[in-house]
């Protein structure tokens, strides 16, 4: 009985402090690799927004620059990794882009979000396949 109480007390103490499981924490824009790969010079801002969504940082002093910023951290005290994908426009058309993003992680996370909440855009082909079932 005494061992059981000790085990239960230990489990209760460690379960709340994140020692047993450390879930990754993502913040910022979810950028799917397939969408970023579709970027082409000459696209207008509307086309880019349809692919990537709204930028997380829209600098009021630089209207021709969009920054998609995302961070990832594991656990409460883990190091935070930050990645930024920057797009530059000339005459409201995409001129160039540079930077990094969490392609694979964002793809998996957006799939999970879509499955659980249904609030992210779904590929039209996948949607048609789901209707046929």
JSON list of C-alpha atoms in Angstrom, two decimals:
[
{"chain": "A", "resi": 1, "resn": "UNK", "atom": "CA", "xyz": [0.00, 0.00, 0.00]},
{"chain": "A", "resi": 2, "resn": "UNK", "atom": "CA", "xyz": [2.86, 2.34, 0.92]},
{"chain": "A", "resi": 3, "resn": "UNK", "atom": "CA", "xyz": [4.60, 1.79, -2.45]},
{"chain": "A", "resi": 4, "resn": "UNK", "atom": "CA", "xyz": [1.36, 2.54, -4.28]},
{"chain": "A", "resi": 5, "resn": "UNK", "atom": "CA", "xyz": [0.92, 5.84, -2.43]},
{"chain": "A", "resi": 6, "resn": "UNK", "atom": "CA", "xyz": [4.52, 6.84, -3.19]},
{"chain": "A", "resi": 7, "resn": "UNK", "atom": "CA", "xyz": [4.07, 5.99, -6.87]},
{"chain": "A", "resi": 8, "resn": "UNK", "atom": "CA", "xyz": [0.81, 7.97, -7.06]},
{"chain": "A", "resi": 9, "resn": "UNK", "atom": "CA", "xyz": [2.36, 10.97, -5.29]},
{"chain": "A", "resi": 10, "resn": "UNK", "atom": "CA", "xyz": [5.36, 10.89, -7.62]},
{"chain": "A", "resi": 11, "resn": "UNK", "atom": "CA", "xyz": [3.12, 10.67, -10.69]},
{"chain": "A", "resi": 12, "resn": "UNK", "atom": "CA", "xyz": [0.99, 13.58, -9.47]},
{"chain": "A", "resi": 13, "resn": "UNK", "atom": "CA", "xyz": [4.03, 15.75, -8.78]},
{"chain": "A", "resi": 14, "resn": "UNK", "atom": "CA", "xyz": [5.73, 15.13, -12.12]},
{"chain": "A", "resi": 15, "resn": "UNK", "atom": "CA", "xyz": [2.65, 15.22, -14.37]},
{"chain": "A", "resi": 16, "resn": "UNK", "atom": "CA", "xyz": [2.07, 18.94, -13.89]},
{"chain": "A", "resi": 17, "resn": "UNK", "atom": "CA", "xyz": [5.62, 20.13, -14.42]},
{"chain": "A", "resi": 18, "resn": "UNK", "atom": "CA", "xyz": [6.21, 18.88, -17.95]},
{"chain": "A", "resi": 19, "resn": "UNK", "atom": "CA", "xyz": [8.85, 16.31, -17.05]},
{"chain": "A", "resi": 20, "resn": "UNK", "atom": "CA", "xyz": [7.01, 13.41, -18.62]},
{"chain": "A", "resi": 21, "resn": "UNK", "atom": "CA", "xyz": [5.98, 14.85, -21.98]},
{"chain": "A", "resi": 22, "resn": "UNK", "atom": "CA", "xyz": [7.19, 17.95, -23.76]},
{"chain": "A", "resi": 23, "resn": "UNK", "atom": "CA", "xyz": [4.92, 19.03, -26.53]},
{"chain": "A", "resi": 24, "resn": "UNK", "atom": "CA", "xyz": [6.30, 21.38, -29.18]},
{"chain": "A", "resi": 25, "resn": "UNK", "atom": "CA", "xyz": [4.85, 24.87, -29.19]},
{"chain": "A", "resi": 26, "resn": "UNK", "atom": "CA", "xyz": [4.42, 26.57, -32.56]},
{"chain": "A", "resi": 27, "resn": "UNK", "atom": "CA", "xyz": [3.57, 30.22, -33.09]},
{"chain": "A", "resi": 28, "resn": "UNK", "atom": "CA", "xyz": [3.33, 32.28, -36.24]},
{"chain": "A", "resi": 29, "resn": "UNK", "atom": "CA", "xyz": [2.43, 31.45, -39.81]},
{"chain": "A", "resi": 30, "resn": "UNK", "atom": "CA", "xyz": [1.87, 27.87, -40.93]},
{"chain": "A", "resi": 31, "resn": "UNK", "atom": "CA", "xyz": [3.54, 27.65, -44.33]},
{"chain": "A", "resi": 32, "resn": "UNK", "atom": "CA", "xyz": [3.10, 24.41, -46.22]},
{"chain": "A", "resi": 33, "resn": "UNK", "atom": "CA", "xyz": [6.09, 23.46, -48.33]},
{"chain": "A", "resi": 34, "resn": "UNK", "atom": "CA", "xyz": [3.91, 22.77, -51.37]},
{"chain": "A", "resi": 35, "resn": "UNK", "atom": "CA", "xyz": [2.51, 26.32, -51.21]},
{"chain": "A", "resi": 36, "resn": "UNK", "atom": "CA", "xyz": [5.91, 28.00, -50.84]},
{"chain": "A", "resi": 37, "resn": "UNK", "atom": "CA", "xyz": [7.19, 25.98, -53.80]},
{"chain": "A", "resi": 38, "resn": "UNK", "atom": "CA", "xyz": [4.41, 27.48, -55.94]},
{"chain": "A", "resi": 39, "resn": "UNK", "atom": "CA", "xyz": [5.72, 31.04, -55.49]},
{"chain": "A", "resi": 40, "resn": "UNK", "atom": "CA", "xyz": [6.75, 32.64, -58.77]},
{"chain": "A", "resi": 41, "resn": "UNK", "atom": "CA", "xyz": [8.20, 36.00, -59.65]},
{"chain": "A", "resi": 42, "resn": "UNK", "atom": "CA", "xyz": [5.53, 38.31, -61.02]},
{"chain": "A", "resi": 43, "resn": "UNK", "atom": "CA", "xyz": [2.69, 37.06, -58.80]},
{"chain": "A", "resi": 44, "resn": "UNK", "atom": "CA", "xyz": [0.55, 39.86, -57.41]},
{"chain": "A", "resi": 45, "resn": "UNK", "atom": "CA", "xyz": [-0.05, 40.32, -53.68]},
{"chain": "A", "resi": 46, "resn": "UNK", "atom": "CA", "xyz": [-3.50, 38.74, -53.85]},
{"chain": "A", "resi": 47, "resn": "UNK", "atom": "CA", "xyz": [-2.11, 35.55, -55.40]},
{"chain": "A", "resi": 48, "resn": "UNK", "atom": "CA", "xyz": [0.62, 35.34, -52.76]},
{"chain": "A", "resi": 49, "resn": "UNK", "atom": "CA", "xyz": [-1.92, 35.89, -49.98]},
{"chain": "A", "resi": 50, "resn": "UNK", "atom": "CA", "xyz": [-4.08, 33.09, -51.39]},
{"chain": "A", "resi": 51, "resn": "UNK", "atom": "CA", "xyz": [-1.08, 30.73, -51.23]},
{"chain": "A", "resi": 52, "resn": "UNK", "atom": "CA", "xyz": [0.52, 31.75, -47.93]},
{"chain": "A", "resi": 53, "resn": "UNK", "atom": "CA", "xyz": [-2.10, 33.74, -46.05]},
{"chain": "A", "resi": 54, "resn": "UNK", "atom": "CA", "xyz": [-1.54, 37.11, -44.43]},
{"chain": "A", "resi": 55, "resn": "UNK", "atom": "CA", "xyz": [2.00, 37.92, -43.36]},
{"chain": "A", "resi": 56, "resn": "UNK", "atom": "CA", "xyz": [2.63, 37.97, -39.62]},
{"chain": "A", "resi": 57, "resn": "UNK", "atom": "CA", "xyz": [4.61, 41.20, -39.98]},
{"chain": "A", "resi": 58, "resn": "UNK", "atom": "CA", "xyz": [3.50, 43.95, -42.35]},
{"chain": "A", "resi": 59, "resn": "UNK", "atom": "CA", "xyz": [5.85, 46.87, -41.82]},
{"chain": "A", "resi": 60, "resn": "UNK", "atom": "CA", "xyz": [4.00, 50.19, -42.26]},
{"chain": "A", "resi": 61, "resn": "UNK", "atom": "CA", "xyz": [7.22, 51.81, -43.48]},
{"chain": "A", "resi": 62, "resn": "UNK", "atom": "CA", "xyz": [8.02, 49.13, -46.06]},
{"chain": "A", "resi": 63, "resn": "UNK", "atom": "CA", "xyz": [4.82, 48.22, -47.92]},
{"chain": "A", "resi": 64, "resn": "UNK", "atom": "CA", "xyz": [6.75, 46.13, -50.41]},
{"chain": "A", "resi": 65, "resn": "UNK", "atom": "CA", "xyz": [8.10, 43.68, -47.83]},
{"chain": "A", "resi": 66, "resn": "UNK", "atom": "CA", "xyz": [6.19, 40.88, -46.16]},
{"chain": "A", "resi": 67, "resn": "UNK", "atom": "CA", "xyz": [7.64, 38.76, -43.35]},
{"chain": "A", "resi": 68, "resn": "UNK", "atom": "CA", "xyz": [6.26, 35.36, -42.40]},
{"chain": "A", "resi": 69, "resn": "UNK", "atom": "CA", "xyz": [7.69, 34.64, -38.95]},
{"chain": "A", "resi": 70, "resn": "UNK", "atom": "CA", "xyz": [7.30, 31.37, -37.03]},
{"chain": "A", "resi": 71, "resn": "UNK", "atom": "CA", "xyz": [8.79, 30.02, -33.83]},
{"chain": "A", "resi": 72, "resn": "UNK", "atom": "CA", "xyz": [9.06, 26.53, -32.40]},
{"chain": "A", "resi": 73, "resn": "UNK", "atom": "CA", "xyz": [9.90, 25.54, -28.85]},
{"chain": "A", "resi": 74, "resn": "UNK", "atom": "CA", "xyz": [9.77, 22.21, -27.05]},
{"chain": "A", "resi": 75, "resn": "UNK", "atom": "CA", "xyz": [8.74, 22.36, -23.42]},
{"chain": "A", "resi": 76, "resn": "UNK", "atom": "CA", "xyz": [8.51, 25.40, -21.20]},
{"chain": "A", "resi": 77, "resn": "UNK", "atom": "CA", "xyz": [12.22, 26.05, -20.90]},
{"chain": "A", "resi": 78, "resn": "UNK", "atom": "CA", "xyz": [13.50, 24.73, -24.23]},
{"chain": "A", "resi": 79, "resn": "UNK", "atom": "CA", "xyz": [15.34, 26.98, -26.66]},
{"chain": "A", "resi": 80, "resn": "UNK", "atom": "CA", "xyz": [13.10, 28.82, -29.12]},
{"chain": "A", "resi": 81, "resn": "UNK", "atom": "CA", "xyz": [13.92, 28.38, -32.79]},
{"chain": "A", "resi": 82, "resn": "UNK", "atom": "CA", "xyz": [12.82, 31.24, -35.03]},
{"chain": "A", "resi": 83, "resn": "UNK", "atom": "CA", "xyz": [12.53, 31.20, -38.83]},
{"chain": "A", "resi": 84, "resn": "UNK", "atom": "CA", "xyz": [11.52, 34.02, -41.15]},
{"chain": "A", "resi": 85, "resn": "UNK", "atom": "CA", "xyz": [10.51, 33.89, -44.79]},
{"chain": "A", "resi": 86, "resn": "UNK", "atom": "CA", "xyz": [10.70, 37.38, -46.34]},
{"chain": "A", "resi": 87, "resn": "UNK", "atom": "CA", "xyz": [9.03, 38.37, -49.60]},
{"chain": "A", "resi": 88, "resn": "UNK", "atom": "CA", "xyz": [9.79, 41.55, -51.54]},
{"chain": "A", "resi": 89, "resn": "UNK", "atom": "CA", "xyz": [7.44, 43.15, -54.06]},
{"chain": "A", "resi": 90, "resn": "UNK", "atom": "CA", "xyz": [8.13, 45.66, -56.82]},
{"chain": "A", "resi": 91, "resn": "UNK", "atom": "CA", "xyz": [5.12, 47.46, -58.35]},
{"chain": "A", "resi": 92, "resn": "UNK", "atom": "CA", "xyz": [2.84, 45.11, -56.34]},
{"chain": "A", "resi": 93, "resn": "UNK", "atom": "CA", "xyz": [4.38, 42.01, -57.96]},
{"chain": "A", "resi": 94, "resn": "UNK", "atom": "CA", "xyz": [6.55, 39.43, -56.23]},
{"chain": "A", "resi": 95, "resn": "UNK", "atom": "CA", "xyz": [10.18, 40.15, -57.06]},
{"chain": "A", "resi": 96, "resn": "UNK", "atom": "CA", "xyz": [12.08, 37.79, -54.73]},
{"chain": "A", "resi": 97, "resn": "UNK", "atom": "CA", "xyz": [11.89, 35.83, -51.52]},
{"chain": "A", "resi": 98, "resn": "UNK", "atom": "CA", "xyz": [14.43, 34.54, -49.06]},
{"chain": "A", "resi": 99, "resn": "UNK", "atom": "CA", "xyz": [14.62, 32.87, -45.69]},
{"chain": "A", "resi": 100, "resn": "UNK", "atom": "CA", "xyz": [13.52, 29.74, -43.91]},
{"chain": "A", "resi": 101, "resn": "UNK", "atom": "CA", "xyz": [10.31, 28.23, -42.61]},
{"chain": "A", "resi": 102, "resn": "UNK", "atom": "CA", "xyz": [9.25, 25.05, -40.83]},
{"chain": "A", "resi": 103, "resn": "UNK", "atom": "CA", "xyz": [8.12, 23.23, -43.98]},
{"chain": "A", "resi": 104, "resn": "UNK", "atom": "CA", "xyz": [7.72, 19.67, -42.77]},
{"chain": "A", "resi": 105, "resn": "UNK", "atom": "CA", "xyz": [6.53, 20.57, -39.27]},
{"chain": "A", "resi": 106, "resn": "UNK", "atom": "CA", "xyz": [4.03, 23.09, -40.62]},
{"chain": "A", "resi": 107, "resn": "UNK", "atom": "CA", "xyz": [2.70, 20.57, -43.15]},
{"chain": "A", "resi": 108, "resn": "UNK", "atom": "CA", "xyz": [2.05, 18.03, -40.39]},
{"chain": "A", "resi": 109, "resn": "UNK", "atom": "CA", "xyz": [0.65, 20.61, -37.98]},
{"chain": "A", "resi": 110, "resn": "UNK", "atom": "CA", "xyz": [-1.72, 22.07, -40.57]},
{"chain": "A", "resi": 111, "resn": "UNK", "atom": "CA", "xyz": [-2.93, 18.54, -41.41]},
{"chain": "A", "resi": 112, "resn": "UNK", "atom": "CA", "xyz": [-3.65, 17.90, -37.73]},
{"chain": "A", "resi": 113, "resn": "UNK", "atom": "CA", "xyz": [-5.41, 21.26, -37.39]},
{"chain": "A", "resi": 114, "resn": "UNK", "atom": "CA", "xyz": [-7.49, 20.57, -40.51]},
{"chain": "A", "resi": 115, "resn": "UNK", "atom": "CA", "xyz": [-8.46, 17.12, -39.23]},
{"chain": "A", "resi": 116, "resn": "UNK", "atom": "CA", "xyz": [-9.39, 18.35, -35.75]},
{"chain": "A", "resi": 117, "resn": "UNK", "atom": "CA", "xyz": [-10.86, 21.77, -36.43]},
{"chain": "A", "resi": 118, "resn": "UNK", "atom": "CA", "xyz": [-11.57, 21.97, -40.16]},
{"chain": "A", "resi": 119, "resn": "UNK", "atom": "CA", "xyz": [-10.66, 25.68, -40.28]},
{"chain": "A", "resi": 120, "resn": "UNK", "atom": "CA", "xyz": [-7.75, 25.55, -42.74]},
{"chain": "A", "resi": 121, "resn": "UNK", "atom": "CA", "xyz": [-8.10, 25.42, -46.53]},
{"chain": "A", "resi": 122, "resn": "UNK", "atom": "CA", "xyz": [-8.45, 21.94, -47.95]},
{"chain": "A", "resi": 123, "resn": "UNK", "atom": "CA", "xyz": [-7.08, 20.87, -51.30]},
{"chain": "A", "resi": 124, "resn": "UNK", "atom": "CA", "xyz": [-10.00, 20.70, -53.77]},
{"chain": "A", "resi": 125, "resn": "UNK", "atom": "CA", "xyz": [-9.07, 17.20, -54.97]},
{"chain": "A", "resi": 126, "resn": "UNK", "atom": "CA", "xyz": [-8.99, 15.88, -51.41]},
{"chain": "A", "resi": 127, "resn": "UNK", "atom": "CA", "xyz": [-12.33, 17.52, -50.68]},
{"chain": "A", "resi": 128, "resn": "UNK", "atom": "CA", "xyz": [-13.92, 15.85, -53.73]},
{"chain": "A", "resi": 129, "resn": "UNK", "atom": "CA", "xyz": [-12.52, 12.47, -52.67]},
{"chain": "A", "resi": 130, "resn": "UNK", "atom": "CA", "xyz": [-13.99, 12.90, -49.19]},
{"chain": "A", "resi": 131, "resn": "UNK", "atom": "CA", "xyz": [-17.42, 13.69, -50.66]},
{"chain": "A", "resi": 132, "resn": "UNK", "atom": "CA", "xyz": [-17.35, 10.49, -52.75]},
{"chain": "A", "resi": 133, "resn": "UNK", "atom": "CA", "xyz": [-16.87, 8.32, -49.64]}
]
